[in-house]
XYZ file of C-alpha atoms in Angstrom:
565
model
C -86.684 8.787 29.544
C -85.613 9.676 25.534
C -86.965 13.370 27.150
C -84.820 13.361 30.203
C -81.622 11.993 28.213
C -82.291 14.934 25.507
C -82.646 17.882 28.309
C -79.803 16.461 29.767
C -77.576 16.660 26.453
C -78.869 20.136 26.084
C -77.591 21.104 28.759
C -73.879 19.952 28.324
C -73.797 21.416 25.479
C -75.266 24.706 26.648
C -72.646 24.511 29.320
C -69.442 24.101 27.000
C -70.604 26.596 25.073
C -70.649 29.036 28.284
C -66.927 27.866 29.505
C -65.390 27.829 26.533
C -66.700 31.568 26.012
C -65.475 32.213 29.227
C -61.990 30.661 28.638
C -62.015 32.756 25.005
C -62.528 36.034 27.068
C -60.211 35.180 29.585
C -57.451 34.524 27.259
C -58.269 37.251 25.090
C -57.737 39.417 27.967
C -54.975 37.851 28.947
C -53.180 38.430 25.868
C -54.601 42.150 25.448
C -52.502 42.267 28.574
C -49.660 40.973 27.152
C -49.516 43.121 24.006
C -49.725 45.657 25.885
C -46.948 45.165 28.060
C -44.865 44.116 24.860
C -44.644 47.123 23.639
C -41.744 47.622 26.403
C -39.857 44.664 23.850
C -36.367 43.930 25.209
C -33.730 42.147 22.878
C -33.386 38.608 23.916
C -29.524 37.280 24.714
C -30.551 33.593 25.262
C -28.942 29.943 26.122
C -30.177 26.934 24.855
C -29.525 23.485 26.968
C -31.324 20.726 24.903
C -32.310 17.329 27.071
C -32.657 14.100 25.148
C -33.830 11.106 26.766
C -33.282 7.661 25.504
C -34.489 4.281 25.760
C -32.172 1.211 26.760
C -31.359 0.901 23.369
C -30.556 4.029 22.115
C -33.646 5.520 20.675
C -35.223 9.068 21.389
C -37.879 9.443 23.856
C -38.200 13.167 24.655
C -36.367 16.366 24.021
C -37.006 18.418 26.180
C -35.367 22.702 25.430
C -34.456 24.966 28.820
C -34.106 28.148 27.704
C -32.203 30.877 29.597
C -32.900 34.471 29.168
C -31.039 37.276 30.428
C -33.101 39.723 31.701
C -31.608 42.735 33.022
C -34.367 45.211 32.811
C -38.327 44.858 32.846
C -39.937 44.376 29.761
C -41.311 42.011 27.403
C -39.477 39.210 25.900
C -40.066 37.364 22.610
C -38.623 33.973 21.725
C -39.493 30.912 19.448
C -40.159 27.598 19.471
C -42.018 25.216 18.030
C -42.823 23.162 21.696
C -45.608 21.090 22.499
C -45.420 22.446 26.257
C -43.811 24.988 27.773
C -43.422 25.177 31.806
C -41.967 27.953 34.044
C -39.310 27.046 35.351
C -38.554 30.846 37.573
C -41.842 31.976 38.497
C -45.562 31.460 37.653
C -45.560 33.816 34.993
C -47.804 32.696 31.942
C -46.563 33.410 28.062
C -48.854 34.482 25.289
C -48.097 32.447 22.459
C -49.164 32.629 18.584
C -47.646 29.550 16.741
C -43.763 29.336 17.414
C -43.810 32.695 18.968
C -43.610 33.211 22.701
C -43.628 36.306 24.773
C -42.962 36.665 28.499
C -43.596 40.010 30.535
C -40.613 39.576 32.898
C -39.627 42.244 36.046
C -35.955 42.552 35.745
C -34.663 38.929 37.176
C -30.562 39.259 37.497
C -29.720 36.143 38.099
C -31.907 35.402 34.185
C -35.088 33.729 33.372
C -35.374 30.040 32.508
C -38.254 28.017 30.885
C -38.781 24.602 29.750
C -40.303 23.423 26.157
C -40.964 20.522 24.312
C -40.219 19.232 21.205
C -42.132 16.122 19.490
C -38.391 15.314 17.383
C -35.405 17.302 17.020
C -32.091 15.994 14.346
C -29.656 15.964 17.280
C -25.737 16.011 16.018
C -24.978 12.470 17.012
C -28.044 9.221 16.975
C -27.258 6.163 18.772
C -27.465 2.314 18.604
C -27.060 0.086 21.660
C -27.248 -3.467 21.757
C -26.006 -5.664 24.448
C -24.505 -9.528 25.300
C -24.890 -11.673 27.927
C -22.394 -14.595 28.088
C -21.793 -14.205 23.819
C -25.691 -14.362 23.686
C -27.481 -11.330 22.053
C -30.590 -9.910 24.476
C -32.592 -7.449 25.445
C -31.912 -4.349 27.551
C -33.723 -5.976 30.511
C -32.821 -9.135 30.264
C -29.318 -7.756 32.024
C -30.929 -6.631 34.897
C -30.002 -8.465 38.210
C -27.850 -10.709 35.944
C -24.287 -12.593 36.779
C -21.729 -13.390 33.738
C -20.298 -11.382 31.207
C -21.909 -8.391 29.748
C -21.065 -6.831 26.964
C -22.046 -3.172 25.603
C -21.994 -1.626 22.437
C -22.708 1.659 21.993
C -22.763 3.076 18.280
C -22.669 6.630 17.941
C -23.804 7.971 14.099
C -23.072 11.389 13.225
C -26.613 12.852 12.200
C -26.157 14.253 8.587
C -29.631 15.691 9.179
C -28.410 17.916 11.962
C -27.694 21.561 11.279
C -24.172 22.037 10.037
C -22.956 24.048 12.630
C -23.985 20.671 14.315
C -22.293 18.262 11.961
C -18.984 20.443 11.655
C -18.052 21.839 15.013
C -19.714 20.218 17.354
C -17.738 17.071 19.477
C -19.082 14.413 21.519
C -18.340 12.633 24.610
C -19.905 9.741 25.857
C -20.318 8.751 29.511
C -20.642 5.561 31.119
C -20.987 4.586 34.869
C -19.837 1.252 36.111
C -21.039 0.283 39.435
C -18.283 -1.527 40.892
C -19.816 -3.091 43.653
C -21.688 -5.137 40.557
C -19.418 -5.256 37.769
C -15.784 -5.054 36.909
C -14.333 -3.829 33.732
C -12.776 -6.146 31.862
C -11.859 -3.960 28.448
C -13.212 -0.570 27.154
C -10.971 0.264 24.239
C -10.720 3.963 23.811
C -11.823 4.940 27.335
C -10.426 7.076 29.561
C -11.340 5.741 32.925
C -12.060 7.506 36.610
C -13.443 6.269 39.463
C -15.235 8.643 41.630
C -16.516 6.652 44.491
C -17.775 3.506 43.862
C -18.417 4.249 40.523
C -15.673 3.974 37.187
C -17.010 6.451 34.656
C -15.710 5.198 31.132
C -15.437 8.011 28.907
C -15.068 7.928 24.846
C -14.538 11.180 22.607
C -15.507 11.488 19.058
C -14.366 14.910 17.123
C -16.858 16.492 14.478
C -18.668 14.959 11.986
C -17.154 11.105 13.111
C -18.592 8.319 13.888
C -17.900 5.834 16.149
C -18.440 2.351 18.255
C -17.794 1.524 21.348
C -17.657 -1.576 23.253
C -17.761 -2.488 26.646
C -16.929 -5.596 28.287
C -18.244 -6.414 32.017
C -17.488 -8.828 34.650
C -20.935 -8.654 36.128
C -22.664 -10.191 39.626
C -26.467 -8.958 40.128
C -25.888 -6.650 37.102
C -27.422 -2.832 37.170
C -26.709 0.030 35.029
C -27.677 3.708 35.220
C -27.434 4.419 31.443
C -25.349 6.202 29.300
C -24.863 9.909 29.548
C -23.389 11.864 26.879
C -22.831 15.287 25.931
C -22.332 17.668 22.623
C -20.739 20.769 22.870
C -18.891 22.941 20.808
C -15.170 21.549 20.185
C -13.336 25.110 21.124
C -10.004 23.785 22.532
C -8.091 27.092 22.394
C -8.456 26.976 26.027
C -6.136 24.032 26.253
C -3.153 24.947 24.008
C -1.756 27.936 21.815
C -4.237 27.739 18.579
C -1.563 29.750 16.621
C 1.056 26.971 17.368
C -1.374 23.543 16.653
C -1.958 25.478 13.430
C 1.562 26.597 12.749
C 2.125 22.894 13.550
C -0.247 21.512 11.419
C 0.551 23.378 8.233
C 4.387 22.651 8.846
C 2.825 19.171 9.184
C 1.366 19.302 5.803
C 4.370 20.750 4.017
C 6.171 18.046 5.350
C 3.719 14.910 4.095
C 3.546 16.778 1.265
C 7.219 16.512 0.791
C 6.579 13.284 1.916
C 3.672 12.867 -0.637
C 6.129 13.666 -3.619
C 8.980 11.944 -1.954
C 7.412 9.073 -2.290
C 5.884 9.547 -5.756
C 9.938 10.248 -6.893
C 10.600 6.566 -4.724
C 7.786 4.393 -6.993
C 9.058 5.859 -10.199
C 12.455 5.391 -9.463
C 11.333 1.574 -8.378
C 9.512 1.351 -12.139
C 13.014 1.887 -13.433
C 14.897 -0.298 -10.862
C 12.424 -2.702 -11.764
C 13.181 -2.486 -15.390
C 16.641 -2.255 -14.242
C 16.756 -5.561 -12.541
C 14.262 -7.715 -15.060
C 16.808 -6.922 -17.765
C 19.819 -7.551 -15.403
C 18.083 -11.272 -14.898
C 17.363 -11.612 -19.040
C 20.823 -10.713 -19.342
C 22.729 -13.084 -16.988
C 20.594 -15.897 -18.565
C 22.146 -15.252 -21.633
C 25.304 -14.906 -20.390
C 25.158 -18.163 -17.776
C 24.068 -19.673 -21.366
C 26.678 -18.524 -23.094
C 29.058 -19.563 -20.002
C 28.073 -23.046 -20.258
C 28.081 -23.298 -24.060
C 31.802 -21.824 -23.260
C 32.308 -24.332 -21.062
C 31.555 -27.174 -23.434
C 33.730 -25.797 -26.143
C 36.677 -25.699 -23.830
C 36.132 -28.889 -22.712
C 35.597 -30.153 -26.384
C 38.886 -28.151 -27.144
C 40.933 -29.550 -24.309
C 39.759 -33.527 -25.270
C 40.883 -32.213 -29.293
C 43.957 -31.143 -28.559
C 44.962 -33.898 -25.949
C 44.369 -36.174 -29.281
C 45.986 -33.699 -31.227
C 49.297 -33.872 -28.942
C 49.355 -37.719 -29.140
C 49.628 -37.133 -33.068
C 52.269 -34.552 -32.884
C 54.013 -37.228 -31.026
C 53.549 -39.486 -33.768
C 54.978 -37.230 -36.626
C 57.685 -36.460 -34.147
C 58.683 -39.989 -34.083
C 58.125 -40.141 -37.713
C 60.098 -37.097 -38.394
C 62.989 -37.995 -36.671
C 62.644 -41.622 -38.705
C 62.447 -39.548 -41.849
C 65.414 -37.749 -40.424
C 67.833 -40.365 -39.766
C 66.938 -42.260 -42.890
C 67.675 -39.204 -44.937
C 71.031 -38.409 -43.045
C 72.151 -42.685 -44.306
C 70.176 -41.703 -47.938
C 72.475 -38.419 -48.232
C 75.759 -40.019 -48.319
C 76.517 -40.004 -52.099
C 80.197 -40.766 -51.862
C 80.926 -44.175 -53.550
C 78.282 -43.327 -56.212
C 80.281 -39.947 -57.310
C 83.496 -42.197 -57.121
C 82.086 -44.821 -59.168
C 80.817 -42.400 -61.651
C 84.144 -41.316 -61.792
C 85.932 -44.589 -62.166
C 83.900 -44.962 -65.279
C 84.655 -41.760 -66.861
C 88.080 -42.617 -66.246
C 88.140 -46.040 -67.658
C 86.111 -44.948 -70.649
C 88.664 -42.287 -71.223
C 90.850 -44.818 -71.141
C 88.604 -46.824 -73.764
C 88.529 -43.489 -75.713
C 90.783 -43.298 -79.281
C 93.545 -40.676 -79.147
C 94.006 -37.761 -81.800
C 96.403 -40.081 -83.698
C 94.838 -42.852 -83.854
C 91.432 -41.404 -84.985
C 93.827 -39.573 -87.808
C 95.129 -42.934 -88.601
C 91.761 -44.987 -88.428
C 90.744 -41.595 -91.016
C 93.505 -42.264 -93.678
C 92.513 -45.914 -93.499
C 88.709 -45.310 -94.344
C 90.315 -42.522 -96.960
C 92.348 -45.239 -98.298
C 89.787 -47.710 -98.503
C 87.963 -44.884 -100.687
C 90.429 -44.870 -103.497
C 89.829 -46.751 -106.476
C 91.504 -50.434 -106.315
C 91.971 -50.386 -102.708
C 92.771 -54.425 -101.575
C 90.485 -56.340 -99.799
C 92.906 -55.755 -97.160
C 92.358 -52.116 -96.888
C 88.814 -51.951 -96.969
C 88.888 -54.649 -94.171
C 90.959 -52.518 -92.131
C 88.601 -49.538 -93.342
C 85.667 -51.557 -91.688
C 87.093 -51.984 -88.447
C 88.442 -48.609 -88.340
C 84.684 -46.960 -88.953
C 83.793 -49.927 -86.312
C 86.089 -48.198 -84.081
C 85.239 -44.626 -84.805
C 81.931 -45.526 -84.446
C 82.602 -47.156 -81.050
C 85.230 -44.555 -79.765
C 81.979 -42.138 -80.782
C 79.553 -43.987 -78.363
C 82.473 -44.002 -75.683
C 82.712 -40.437 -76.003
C 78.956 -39.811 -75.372
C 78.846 -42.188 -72.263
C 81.747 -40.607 -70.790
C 80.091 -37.256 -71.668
C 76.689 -38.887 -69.569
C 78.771 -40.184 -67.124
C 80.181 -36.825 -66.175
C 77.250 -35.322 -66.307
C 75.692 -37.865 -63.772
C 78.793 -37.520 -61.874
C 77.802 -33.758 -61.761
C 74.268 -34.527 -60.926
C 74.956 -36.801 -58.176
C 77.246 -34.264 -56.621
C 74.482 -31.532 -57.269
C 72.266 -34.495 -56.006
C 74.467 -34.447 -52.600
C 74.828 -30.814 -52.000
C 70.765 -30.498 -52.739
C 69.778 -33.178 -50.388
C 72.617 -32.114 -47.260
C 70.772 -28.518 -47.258
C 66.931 -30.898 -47.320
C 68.369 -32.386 -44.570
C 69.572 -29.582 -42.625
C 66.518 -28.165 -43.347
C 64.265 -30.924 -42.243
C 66.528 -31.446 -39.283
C 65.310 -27.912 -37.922
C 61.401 -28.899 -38.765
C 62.136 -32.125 -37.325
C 63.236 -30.620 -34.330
C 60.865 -27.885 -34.514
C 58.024 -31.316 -34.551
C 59.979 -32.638 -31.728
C 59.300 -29.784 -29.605
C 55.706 -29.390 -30.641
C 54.006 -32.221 -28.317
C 56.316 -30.849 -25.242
C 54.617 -27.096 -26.352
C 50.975 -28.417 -26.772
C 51.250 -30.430 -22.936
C 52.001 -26.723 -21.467
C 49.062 -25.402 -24.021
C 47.127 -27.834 -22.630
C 48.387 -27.707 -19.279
C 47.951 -23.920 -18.915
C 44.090 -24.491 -21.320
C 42.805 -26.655 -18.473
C 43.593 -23.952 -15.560
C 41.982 -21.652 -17.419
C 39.067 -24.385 -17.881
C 38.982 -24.642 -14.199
C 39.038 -20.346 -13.790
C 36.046 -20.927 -16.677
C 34.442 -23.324 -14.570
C 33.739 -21.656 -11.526
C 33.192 -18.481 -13.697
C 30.086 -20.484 -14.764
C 29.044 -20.981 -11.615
C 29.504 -17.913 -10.815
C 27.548 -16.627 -13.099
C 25.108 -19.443 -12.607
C 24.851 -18.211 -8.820
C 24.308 -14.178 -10.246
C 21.875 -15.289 -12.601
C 19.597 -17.261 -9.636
C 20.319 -14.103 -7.387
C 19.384 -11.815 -10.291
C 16.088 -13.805 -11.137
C 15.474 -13.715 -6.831
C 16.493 -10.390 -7.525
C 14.035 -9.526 -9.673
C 11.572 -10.999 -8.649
C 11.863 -9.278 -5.676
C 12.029 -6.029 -6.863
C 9.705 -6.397 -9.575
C 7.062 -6.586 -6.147
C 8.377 -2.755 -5.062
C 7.376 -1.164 -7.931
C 3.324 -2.041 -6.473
C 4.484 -1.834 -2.547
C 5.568 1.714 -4.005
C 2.744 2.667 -5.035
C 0.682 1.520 -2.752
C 3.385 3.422 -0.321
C 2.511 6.788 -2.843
C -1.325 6.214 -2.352
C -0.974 5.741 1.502
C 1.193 8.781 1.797
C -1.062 10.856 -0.549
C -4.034 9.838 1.476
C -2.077 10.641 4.502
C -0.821 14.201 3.280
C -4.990 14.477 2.431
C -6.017 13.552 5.887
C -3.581 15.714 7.139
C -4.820 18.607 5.169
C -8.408 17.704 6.140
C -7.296 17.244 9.445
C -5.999 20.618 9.555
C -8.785 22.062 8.296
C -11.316 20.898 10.739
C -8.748 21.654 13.792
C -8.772 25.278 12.247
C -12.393 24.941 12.358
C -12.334 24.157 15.335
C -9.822 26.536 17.210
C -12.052 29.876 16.955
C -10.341 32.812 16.528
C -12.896 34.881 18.824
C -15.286 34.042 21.322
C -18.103 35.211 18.444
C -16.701 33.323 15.546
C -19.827 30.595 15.553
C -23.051 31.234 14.484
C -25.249 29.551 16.629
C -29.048 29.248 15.227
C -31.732 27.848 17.985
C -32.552 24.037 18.022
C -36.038 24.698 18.740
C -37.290 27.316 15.830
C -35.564 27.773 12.473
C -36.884 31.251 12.857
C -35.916 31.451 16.456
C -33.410 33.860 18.311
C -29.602 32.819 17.347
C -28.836 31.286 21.038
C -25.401 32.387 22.813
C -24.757 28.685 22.780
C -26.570 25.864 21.840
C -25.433 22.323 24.268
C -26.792 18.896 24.248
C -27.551 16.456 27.112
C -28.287 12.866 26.491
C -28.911 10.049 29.089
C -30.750 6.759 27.855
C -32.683 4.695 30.353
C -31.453 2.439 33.398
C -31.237 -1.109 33.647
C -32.789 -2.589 36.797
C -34.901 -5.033 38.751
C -37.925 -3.489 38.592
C -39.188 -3.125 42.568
C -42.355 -4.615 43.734
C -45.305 -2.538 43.280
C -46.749 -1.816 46.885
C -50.615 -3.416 48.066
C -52.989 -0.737 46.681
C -54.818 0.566 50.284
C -58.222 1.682 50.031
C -58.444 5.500 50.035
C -61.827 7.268 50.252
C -62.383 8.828 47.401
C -61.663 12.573 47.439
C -65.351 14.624 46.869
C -65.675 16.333 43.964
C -65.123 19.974 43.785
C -67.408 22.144 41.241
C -64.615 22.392 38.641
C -65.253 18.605 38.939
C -68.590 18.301 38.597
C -67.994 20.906 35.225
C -65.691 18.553 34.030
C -68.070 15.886 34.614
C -70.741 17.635 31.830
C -68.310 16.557 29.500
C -68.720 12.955 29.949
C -70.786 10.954 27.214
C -70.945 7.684 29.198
């Protein structure tokens, strides 16, 4: 038996060894032929079309590249690519590969030459995300299908920084998705623009270069089936819609403007510093001065109590003035005092010796002088010195008298210009409370004007203080208003850039480089298609039948050495 199993191994093995030397010399003849019919090597002007498919939620499953040639004359054609299969799609003609490169021996074929690779991964410009609700409820892709409620679909579309950059900067995307409305109604699709074609509603969402985006979907849904989402990546050339010349004459007047804008601004938040300043000292200084306004106020009205007790004592010394004054005008009269001063100077003149007598009352006291004068004479000597003596002191009091006469009339004269005098500040005192009531009269209107001064300034100082505190806000907003409208002049400009980037001046201006070969032939154009998987009730597998089985043919039976078991 060990015999029979080891004869039998030998000759398996004897057998591969023949067919894969048979296979070796067929393909080496195969591509002899080829190289020789490359030497007739034609330039290759190429499209490339890349497939992606995708599962329910979003991720890849298969890129598949179709590749067309133009081929206007016989010859061979080289291209690259680094596939894991490759399938005619024109003809049944065979290429003869050596790692990426690929060369078909094509008759002339005017209507061009397409073939089919795939890839194992590509970095497509856009990845995607997409999750799903039923009634609020997160769940799986198939847990939708055949369902009733609402249904809810987000799609998130991630610009792919891995992508090439002709990719990432001028490529845009737009993202396709079919409503059957026989089983669901749209309820919102923000963004979308909508058509129905049939009984169909294709929602469709645009995303320009190098953006990313979300996009949400809500369903009213009854038995609930979907076909996928479709989406497509293409260059963003729009200078077949509108005059490039004017979008970017537009955009750069645009520009100028927000940056006027920009600096306009910029001017506005310094000039609200200031105002700002402005205002906070406006609201320091009409607290001092509704301070000061107040303290004003209470001085006035301290004043205007003062002198209302001041004018009931001017009234008092008016009254006592005019007292003073009458009793002076009875004091002043001096009349029968001057007369009776006279009356005594007259009767002590009368008193008063004459010239003869005192020359008589001298020869006595002479007489009395001489030796042996009687007793008689010096007697009469006595009373004459008595009487000198006396007529002496009457002399001097009449002399005083006179002079107190004089005095008193002096006295008189003196005390009638006092009085006069004192009768103009006594009426000058009697018309001093009459002027202090219309001091005080006219003091407490302008106490009242005072008053609602201070609240005046009362009221300025609360709307200066809401003033400022208002204001002293803008100076922020301002800036904040600055920042947004630098931002916005930088958007702008950015915006600007990429629509210049992506108005072409020339049908040539990209530089396409193949998605299938780094080293590959720079495609014509370069286009994505990407459709992700349906959602639906599965169908019910049919009853396997019995077949016969089909009898083996002799590549069979080869194939069959091969088996261990």
């Amino acid at each position: 038996m060990m015999k029979k199993n080891t004869f039998k191994r030998a000759t398996q093995l004897t057998l591969a060894g023949i067919l894969c030397a048979a296979c070796a010399w067929n393909s080496n003849l195969q591509a002899a032929a080829q190289m020789e019919k490359a030497q007739n090597a034609q330039p290759v002007v190429k499209d490339e079309t890349v497939y992606v498919t995708l599962d329910s939620q979003g991720n890849q499953q298969g890129i598949q590249v179709v590749n067309h040639l133009l081929v206007p004359e016989e010859g061979s054609y080289t291209d690259y690519g680094r596939y894991t299969a490759i399938k005619n799609m024109t003809d049944d003609t065979l290429p003869a590969q050596s790692g990426e490169q690929i060369v078909w021996n094509l008759p002339a074929m005017p209507e061009g030459f397409y073939y089919q690779g795939t890839l194992e991964s590509g970095e497509i410009p856009w990845n995607f995300q997409i999750n799903y609700w039923l009634d609020g409820k997160k769940v799986e892709p198939q847990q939708l299908a055949g369902a009733t409620g609402k249904v809810e679909i987000e799609i998130a579309a991630q610009a792919n920084e891995r992508a090439d950059a002709i990719y990432q900067e001028r490529y845009m995307l737009q993202v396709t998705v079919p409503v059957d409305m026989g089983k669901a109604e749209v309820v919102a699709a923000q963004g979308a623009t909508q058509v129905v074609t049939g009984q169909s509603k294709q929602l469709a969402f645009t995303l320009l270069p190098g953006r990313s985006g979300t996009f949400r979907i809500e369903l009213s849904a009854r038995d609930f089936a979907f076909d996928g989402i479709s989406a497509a990546m293409m260059p963003a050339d729009l200078s077949g819609y509108f005059d490039t010349d004017e979008v970017k004459e537009g955009f750069s007047q645009l520009e100028d403007g927000a940056k006027e804008l920009a600096d306009g601004t910029q001017a506005f938040a310094q000039g609200m510093d200031q105002l700002a300043e402005g205002t906070s000292g406006l609201a320091s200084g009409t607290g001092e001065l509704d301070a000061g306004a107040k303290a004003l106020q209470s001085g006035m009205k301290d004043y205007a109590d003062g002198l209302s007790t001041y004018i009931e004592e001017l009234e008092k010394l008016a009254q006592g003035a005019q007292q003073l004054k009458d009793g002076m005008a009875q004091a002043g009269d001096f009349s029968q005092l001057t007369e009776g001063f006279e009356g005594a100077v007259q009767a002590m003149g009368q008193l008063a010796l004459t010239h003869e007598e005192k020359a008589q009352f001298q020869q006595l006291i002479m007489a009395a002088q001489q030796p042996g004068a009687s007793q008689e004479t010096l007697q009469a000597a006595q009373a004459a010195m008595a009487a000198l003596k006396l007529d002496g002191a009457i002399t001097q009091i009449s002399g005083q008298l006179g002079g107190a006469a004089q005095g008193v009339g002096e006295a008189q004269a003196g005390l009638q210009t006092l009085i006069e005098k004192y009768g103009e500040l006594s009426d000058g005192l009697a018309a001093l409370p009459d002027g202090a009531r219309e001091l005080l009269g006219g003091f407490n209107e302008l106490k009242g004007g005072q008053a609602q001064i201070t609240s005046g300034v009362s009221e300025l100082k609360d709307g200066a203080k809401t003033l400022n505190e208002a204001v002293s806000q803008l100076p922020d907003q301002a800036e904040t208003l600055s920042d947004g409208q630098g931002q916005l002049y930088e958007g702008i400009k950015e915006a600007g850039e990429q629509i210049e980037e992506m108005l072409p001046q020339s049908d040539g201006e990209i530089a396409y480089t193949s998605f299938a070969s780094a080293q590959g032939v720079a495609p014509q154009s370069v286009q994505f298609v990407v459709q992700s998987a349906a959602i639906r009730v599965e169908a019910q597998s049919a009853q396997e039948t019995d077949e016969p089985e089909a009898e083996e043919n002799w590549f069979d039976r080869l194939l069959g050495l091969f088996r261990w078991n």
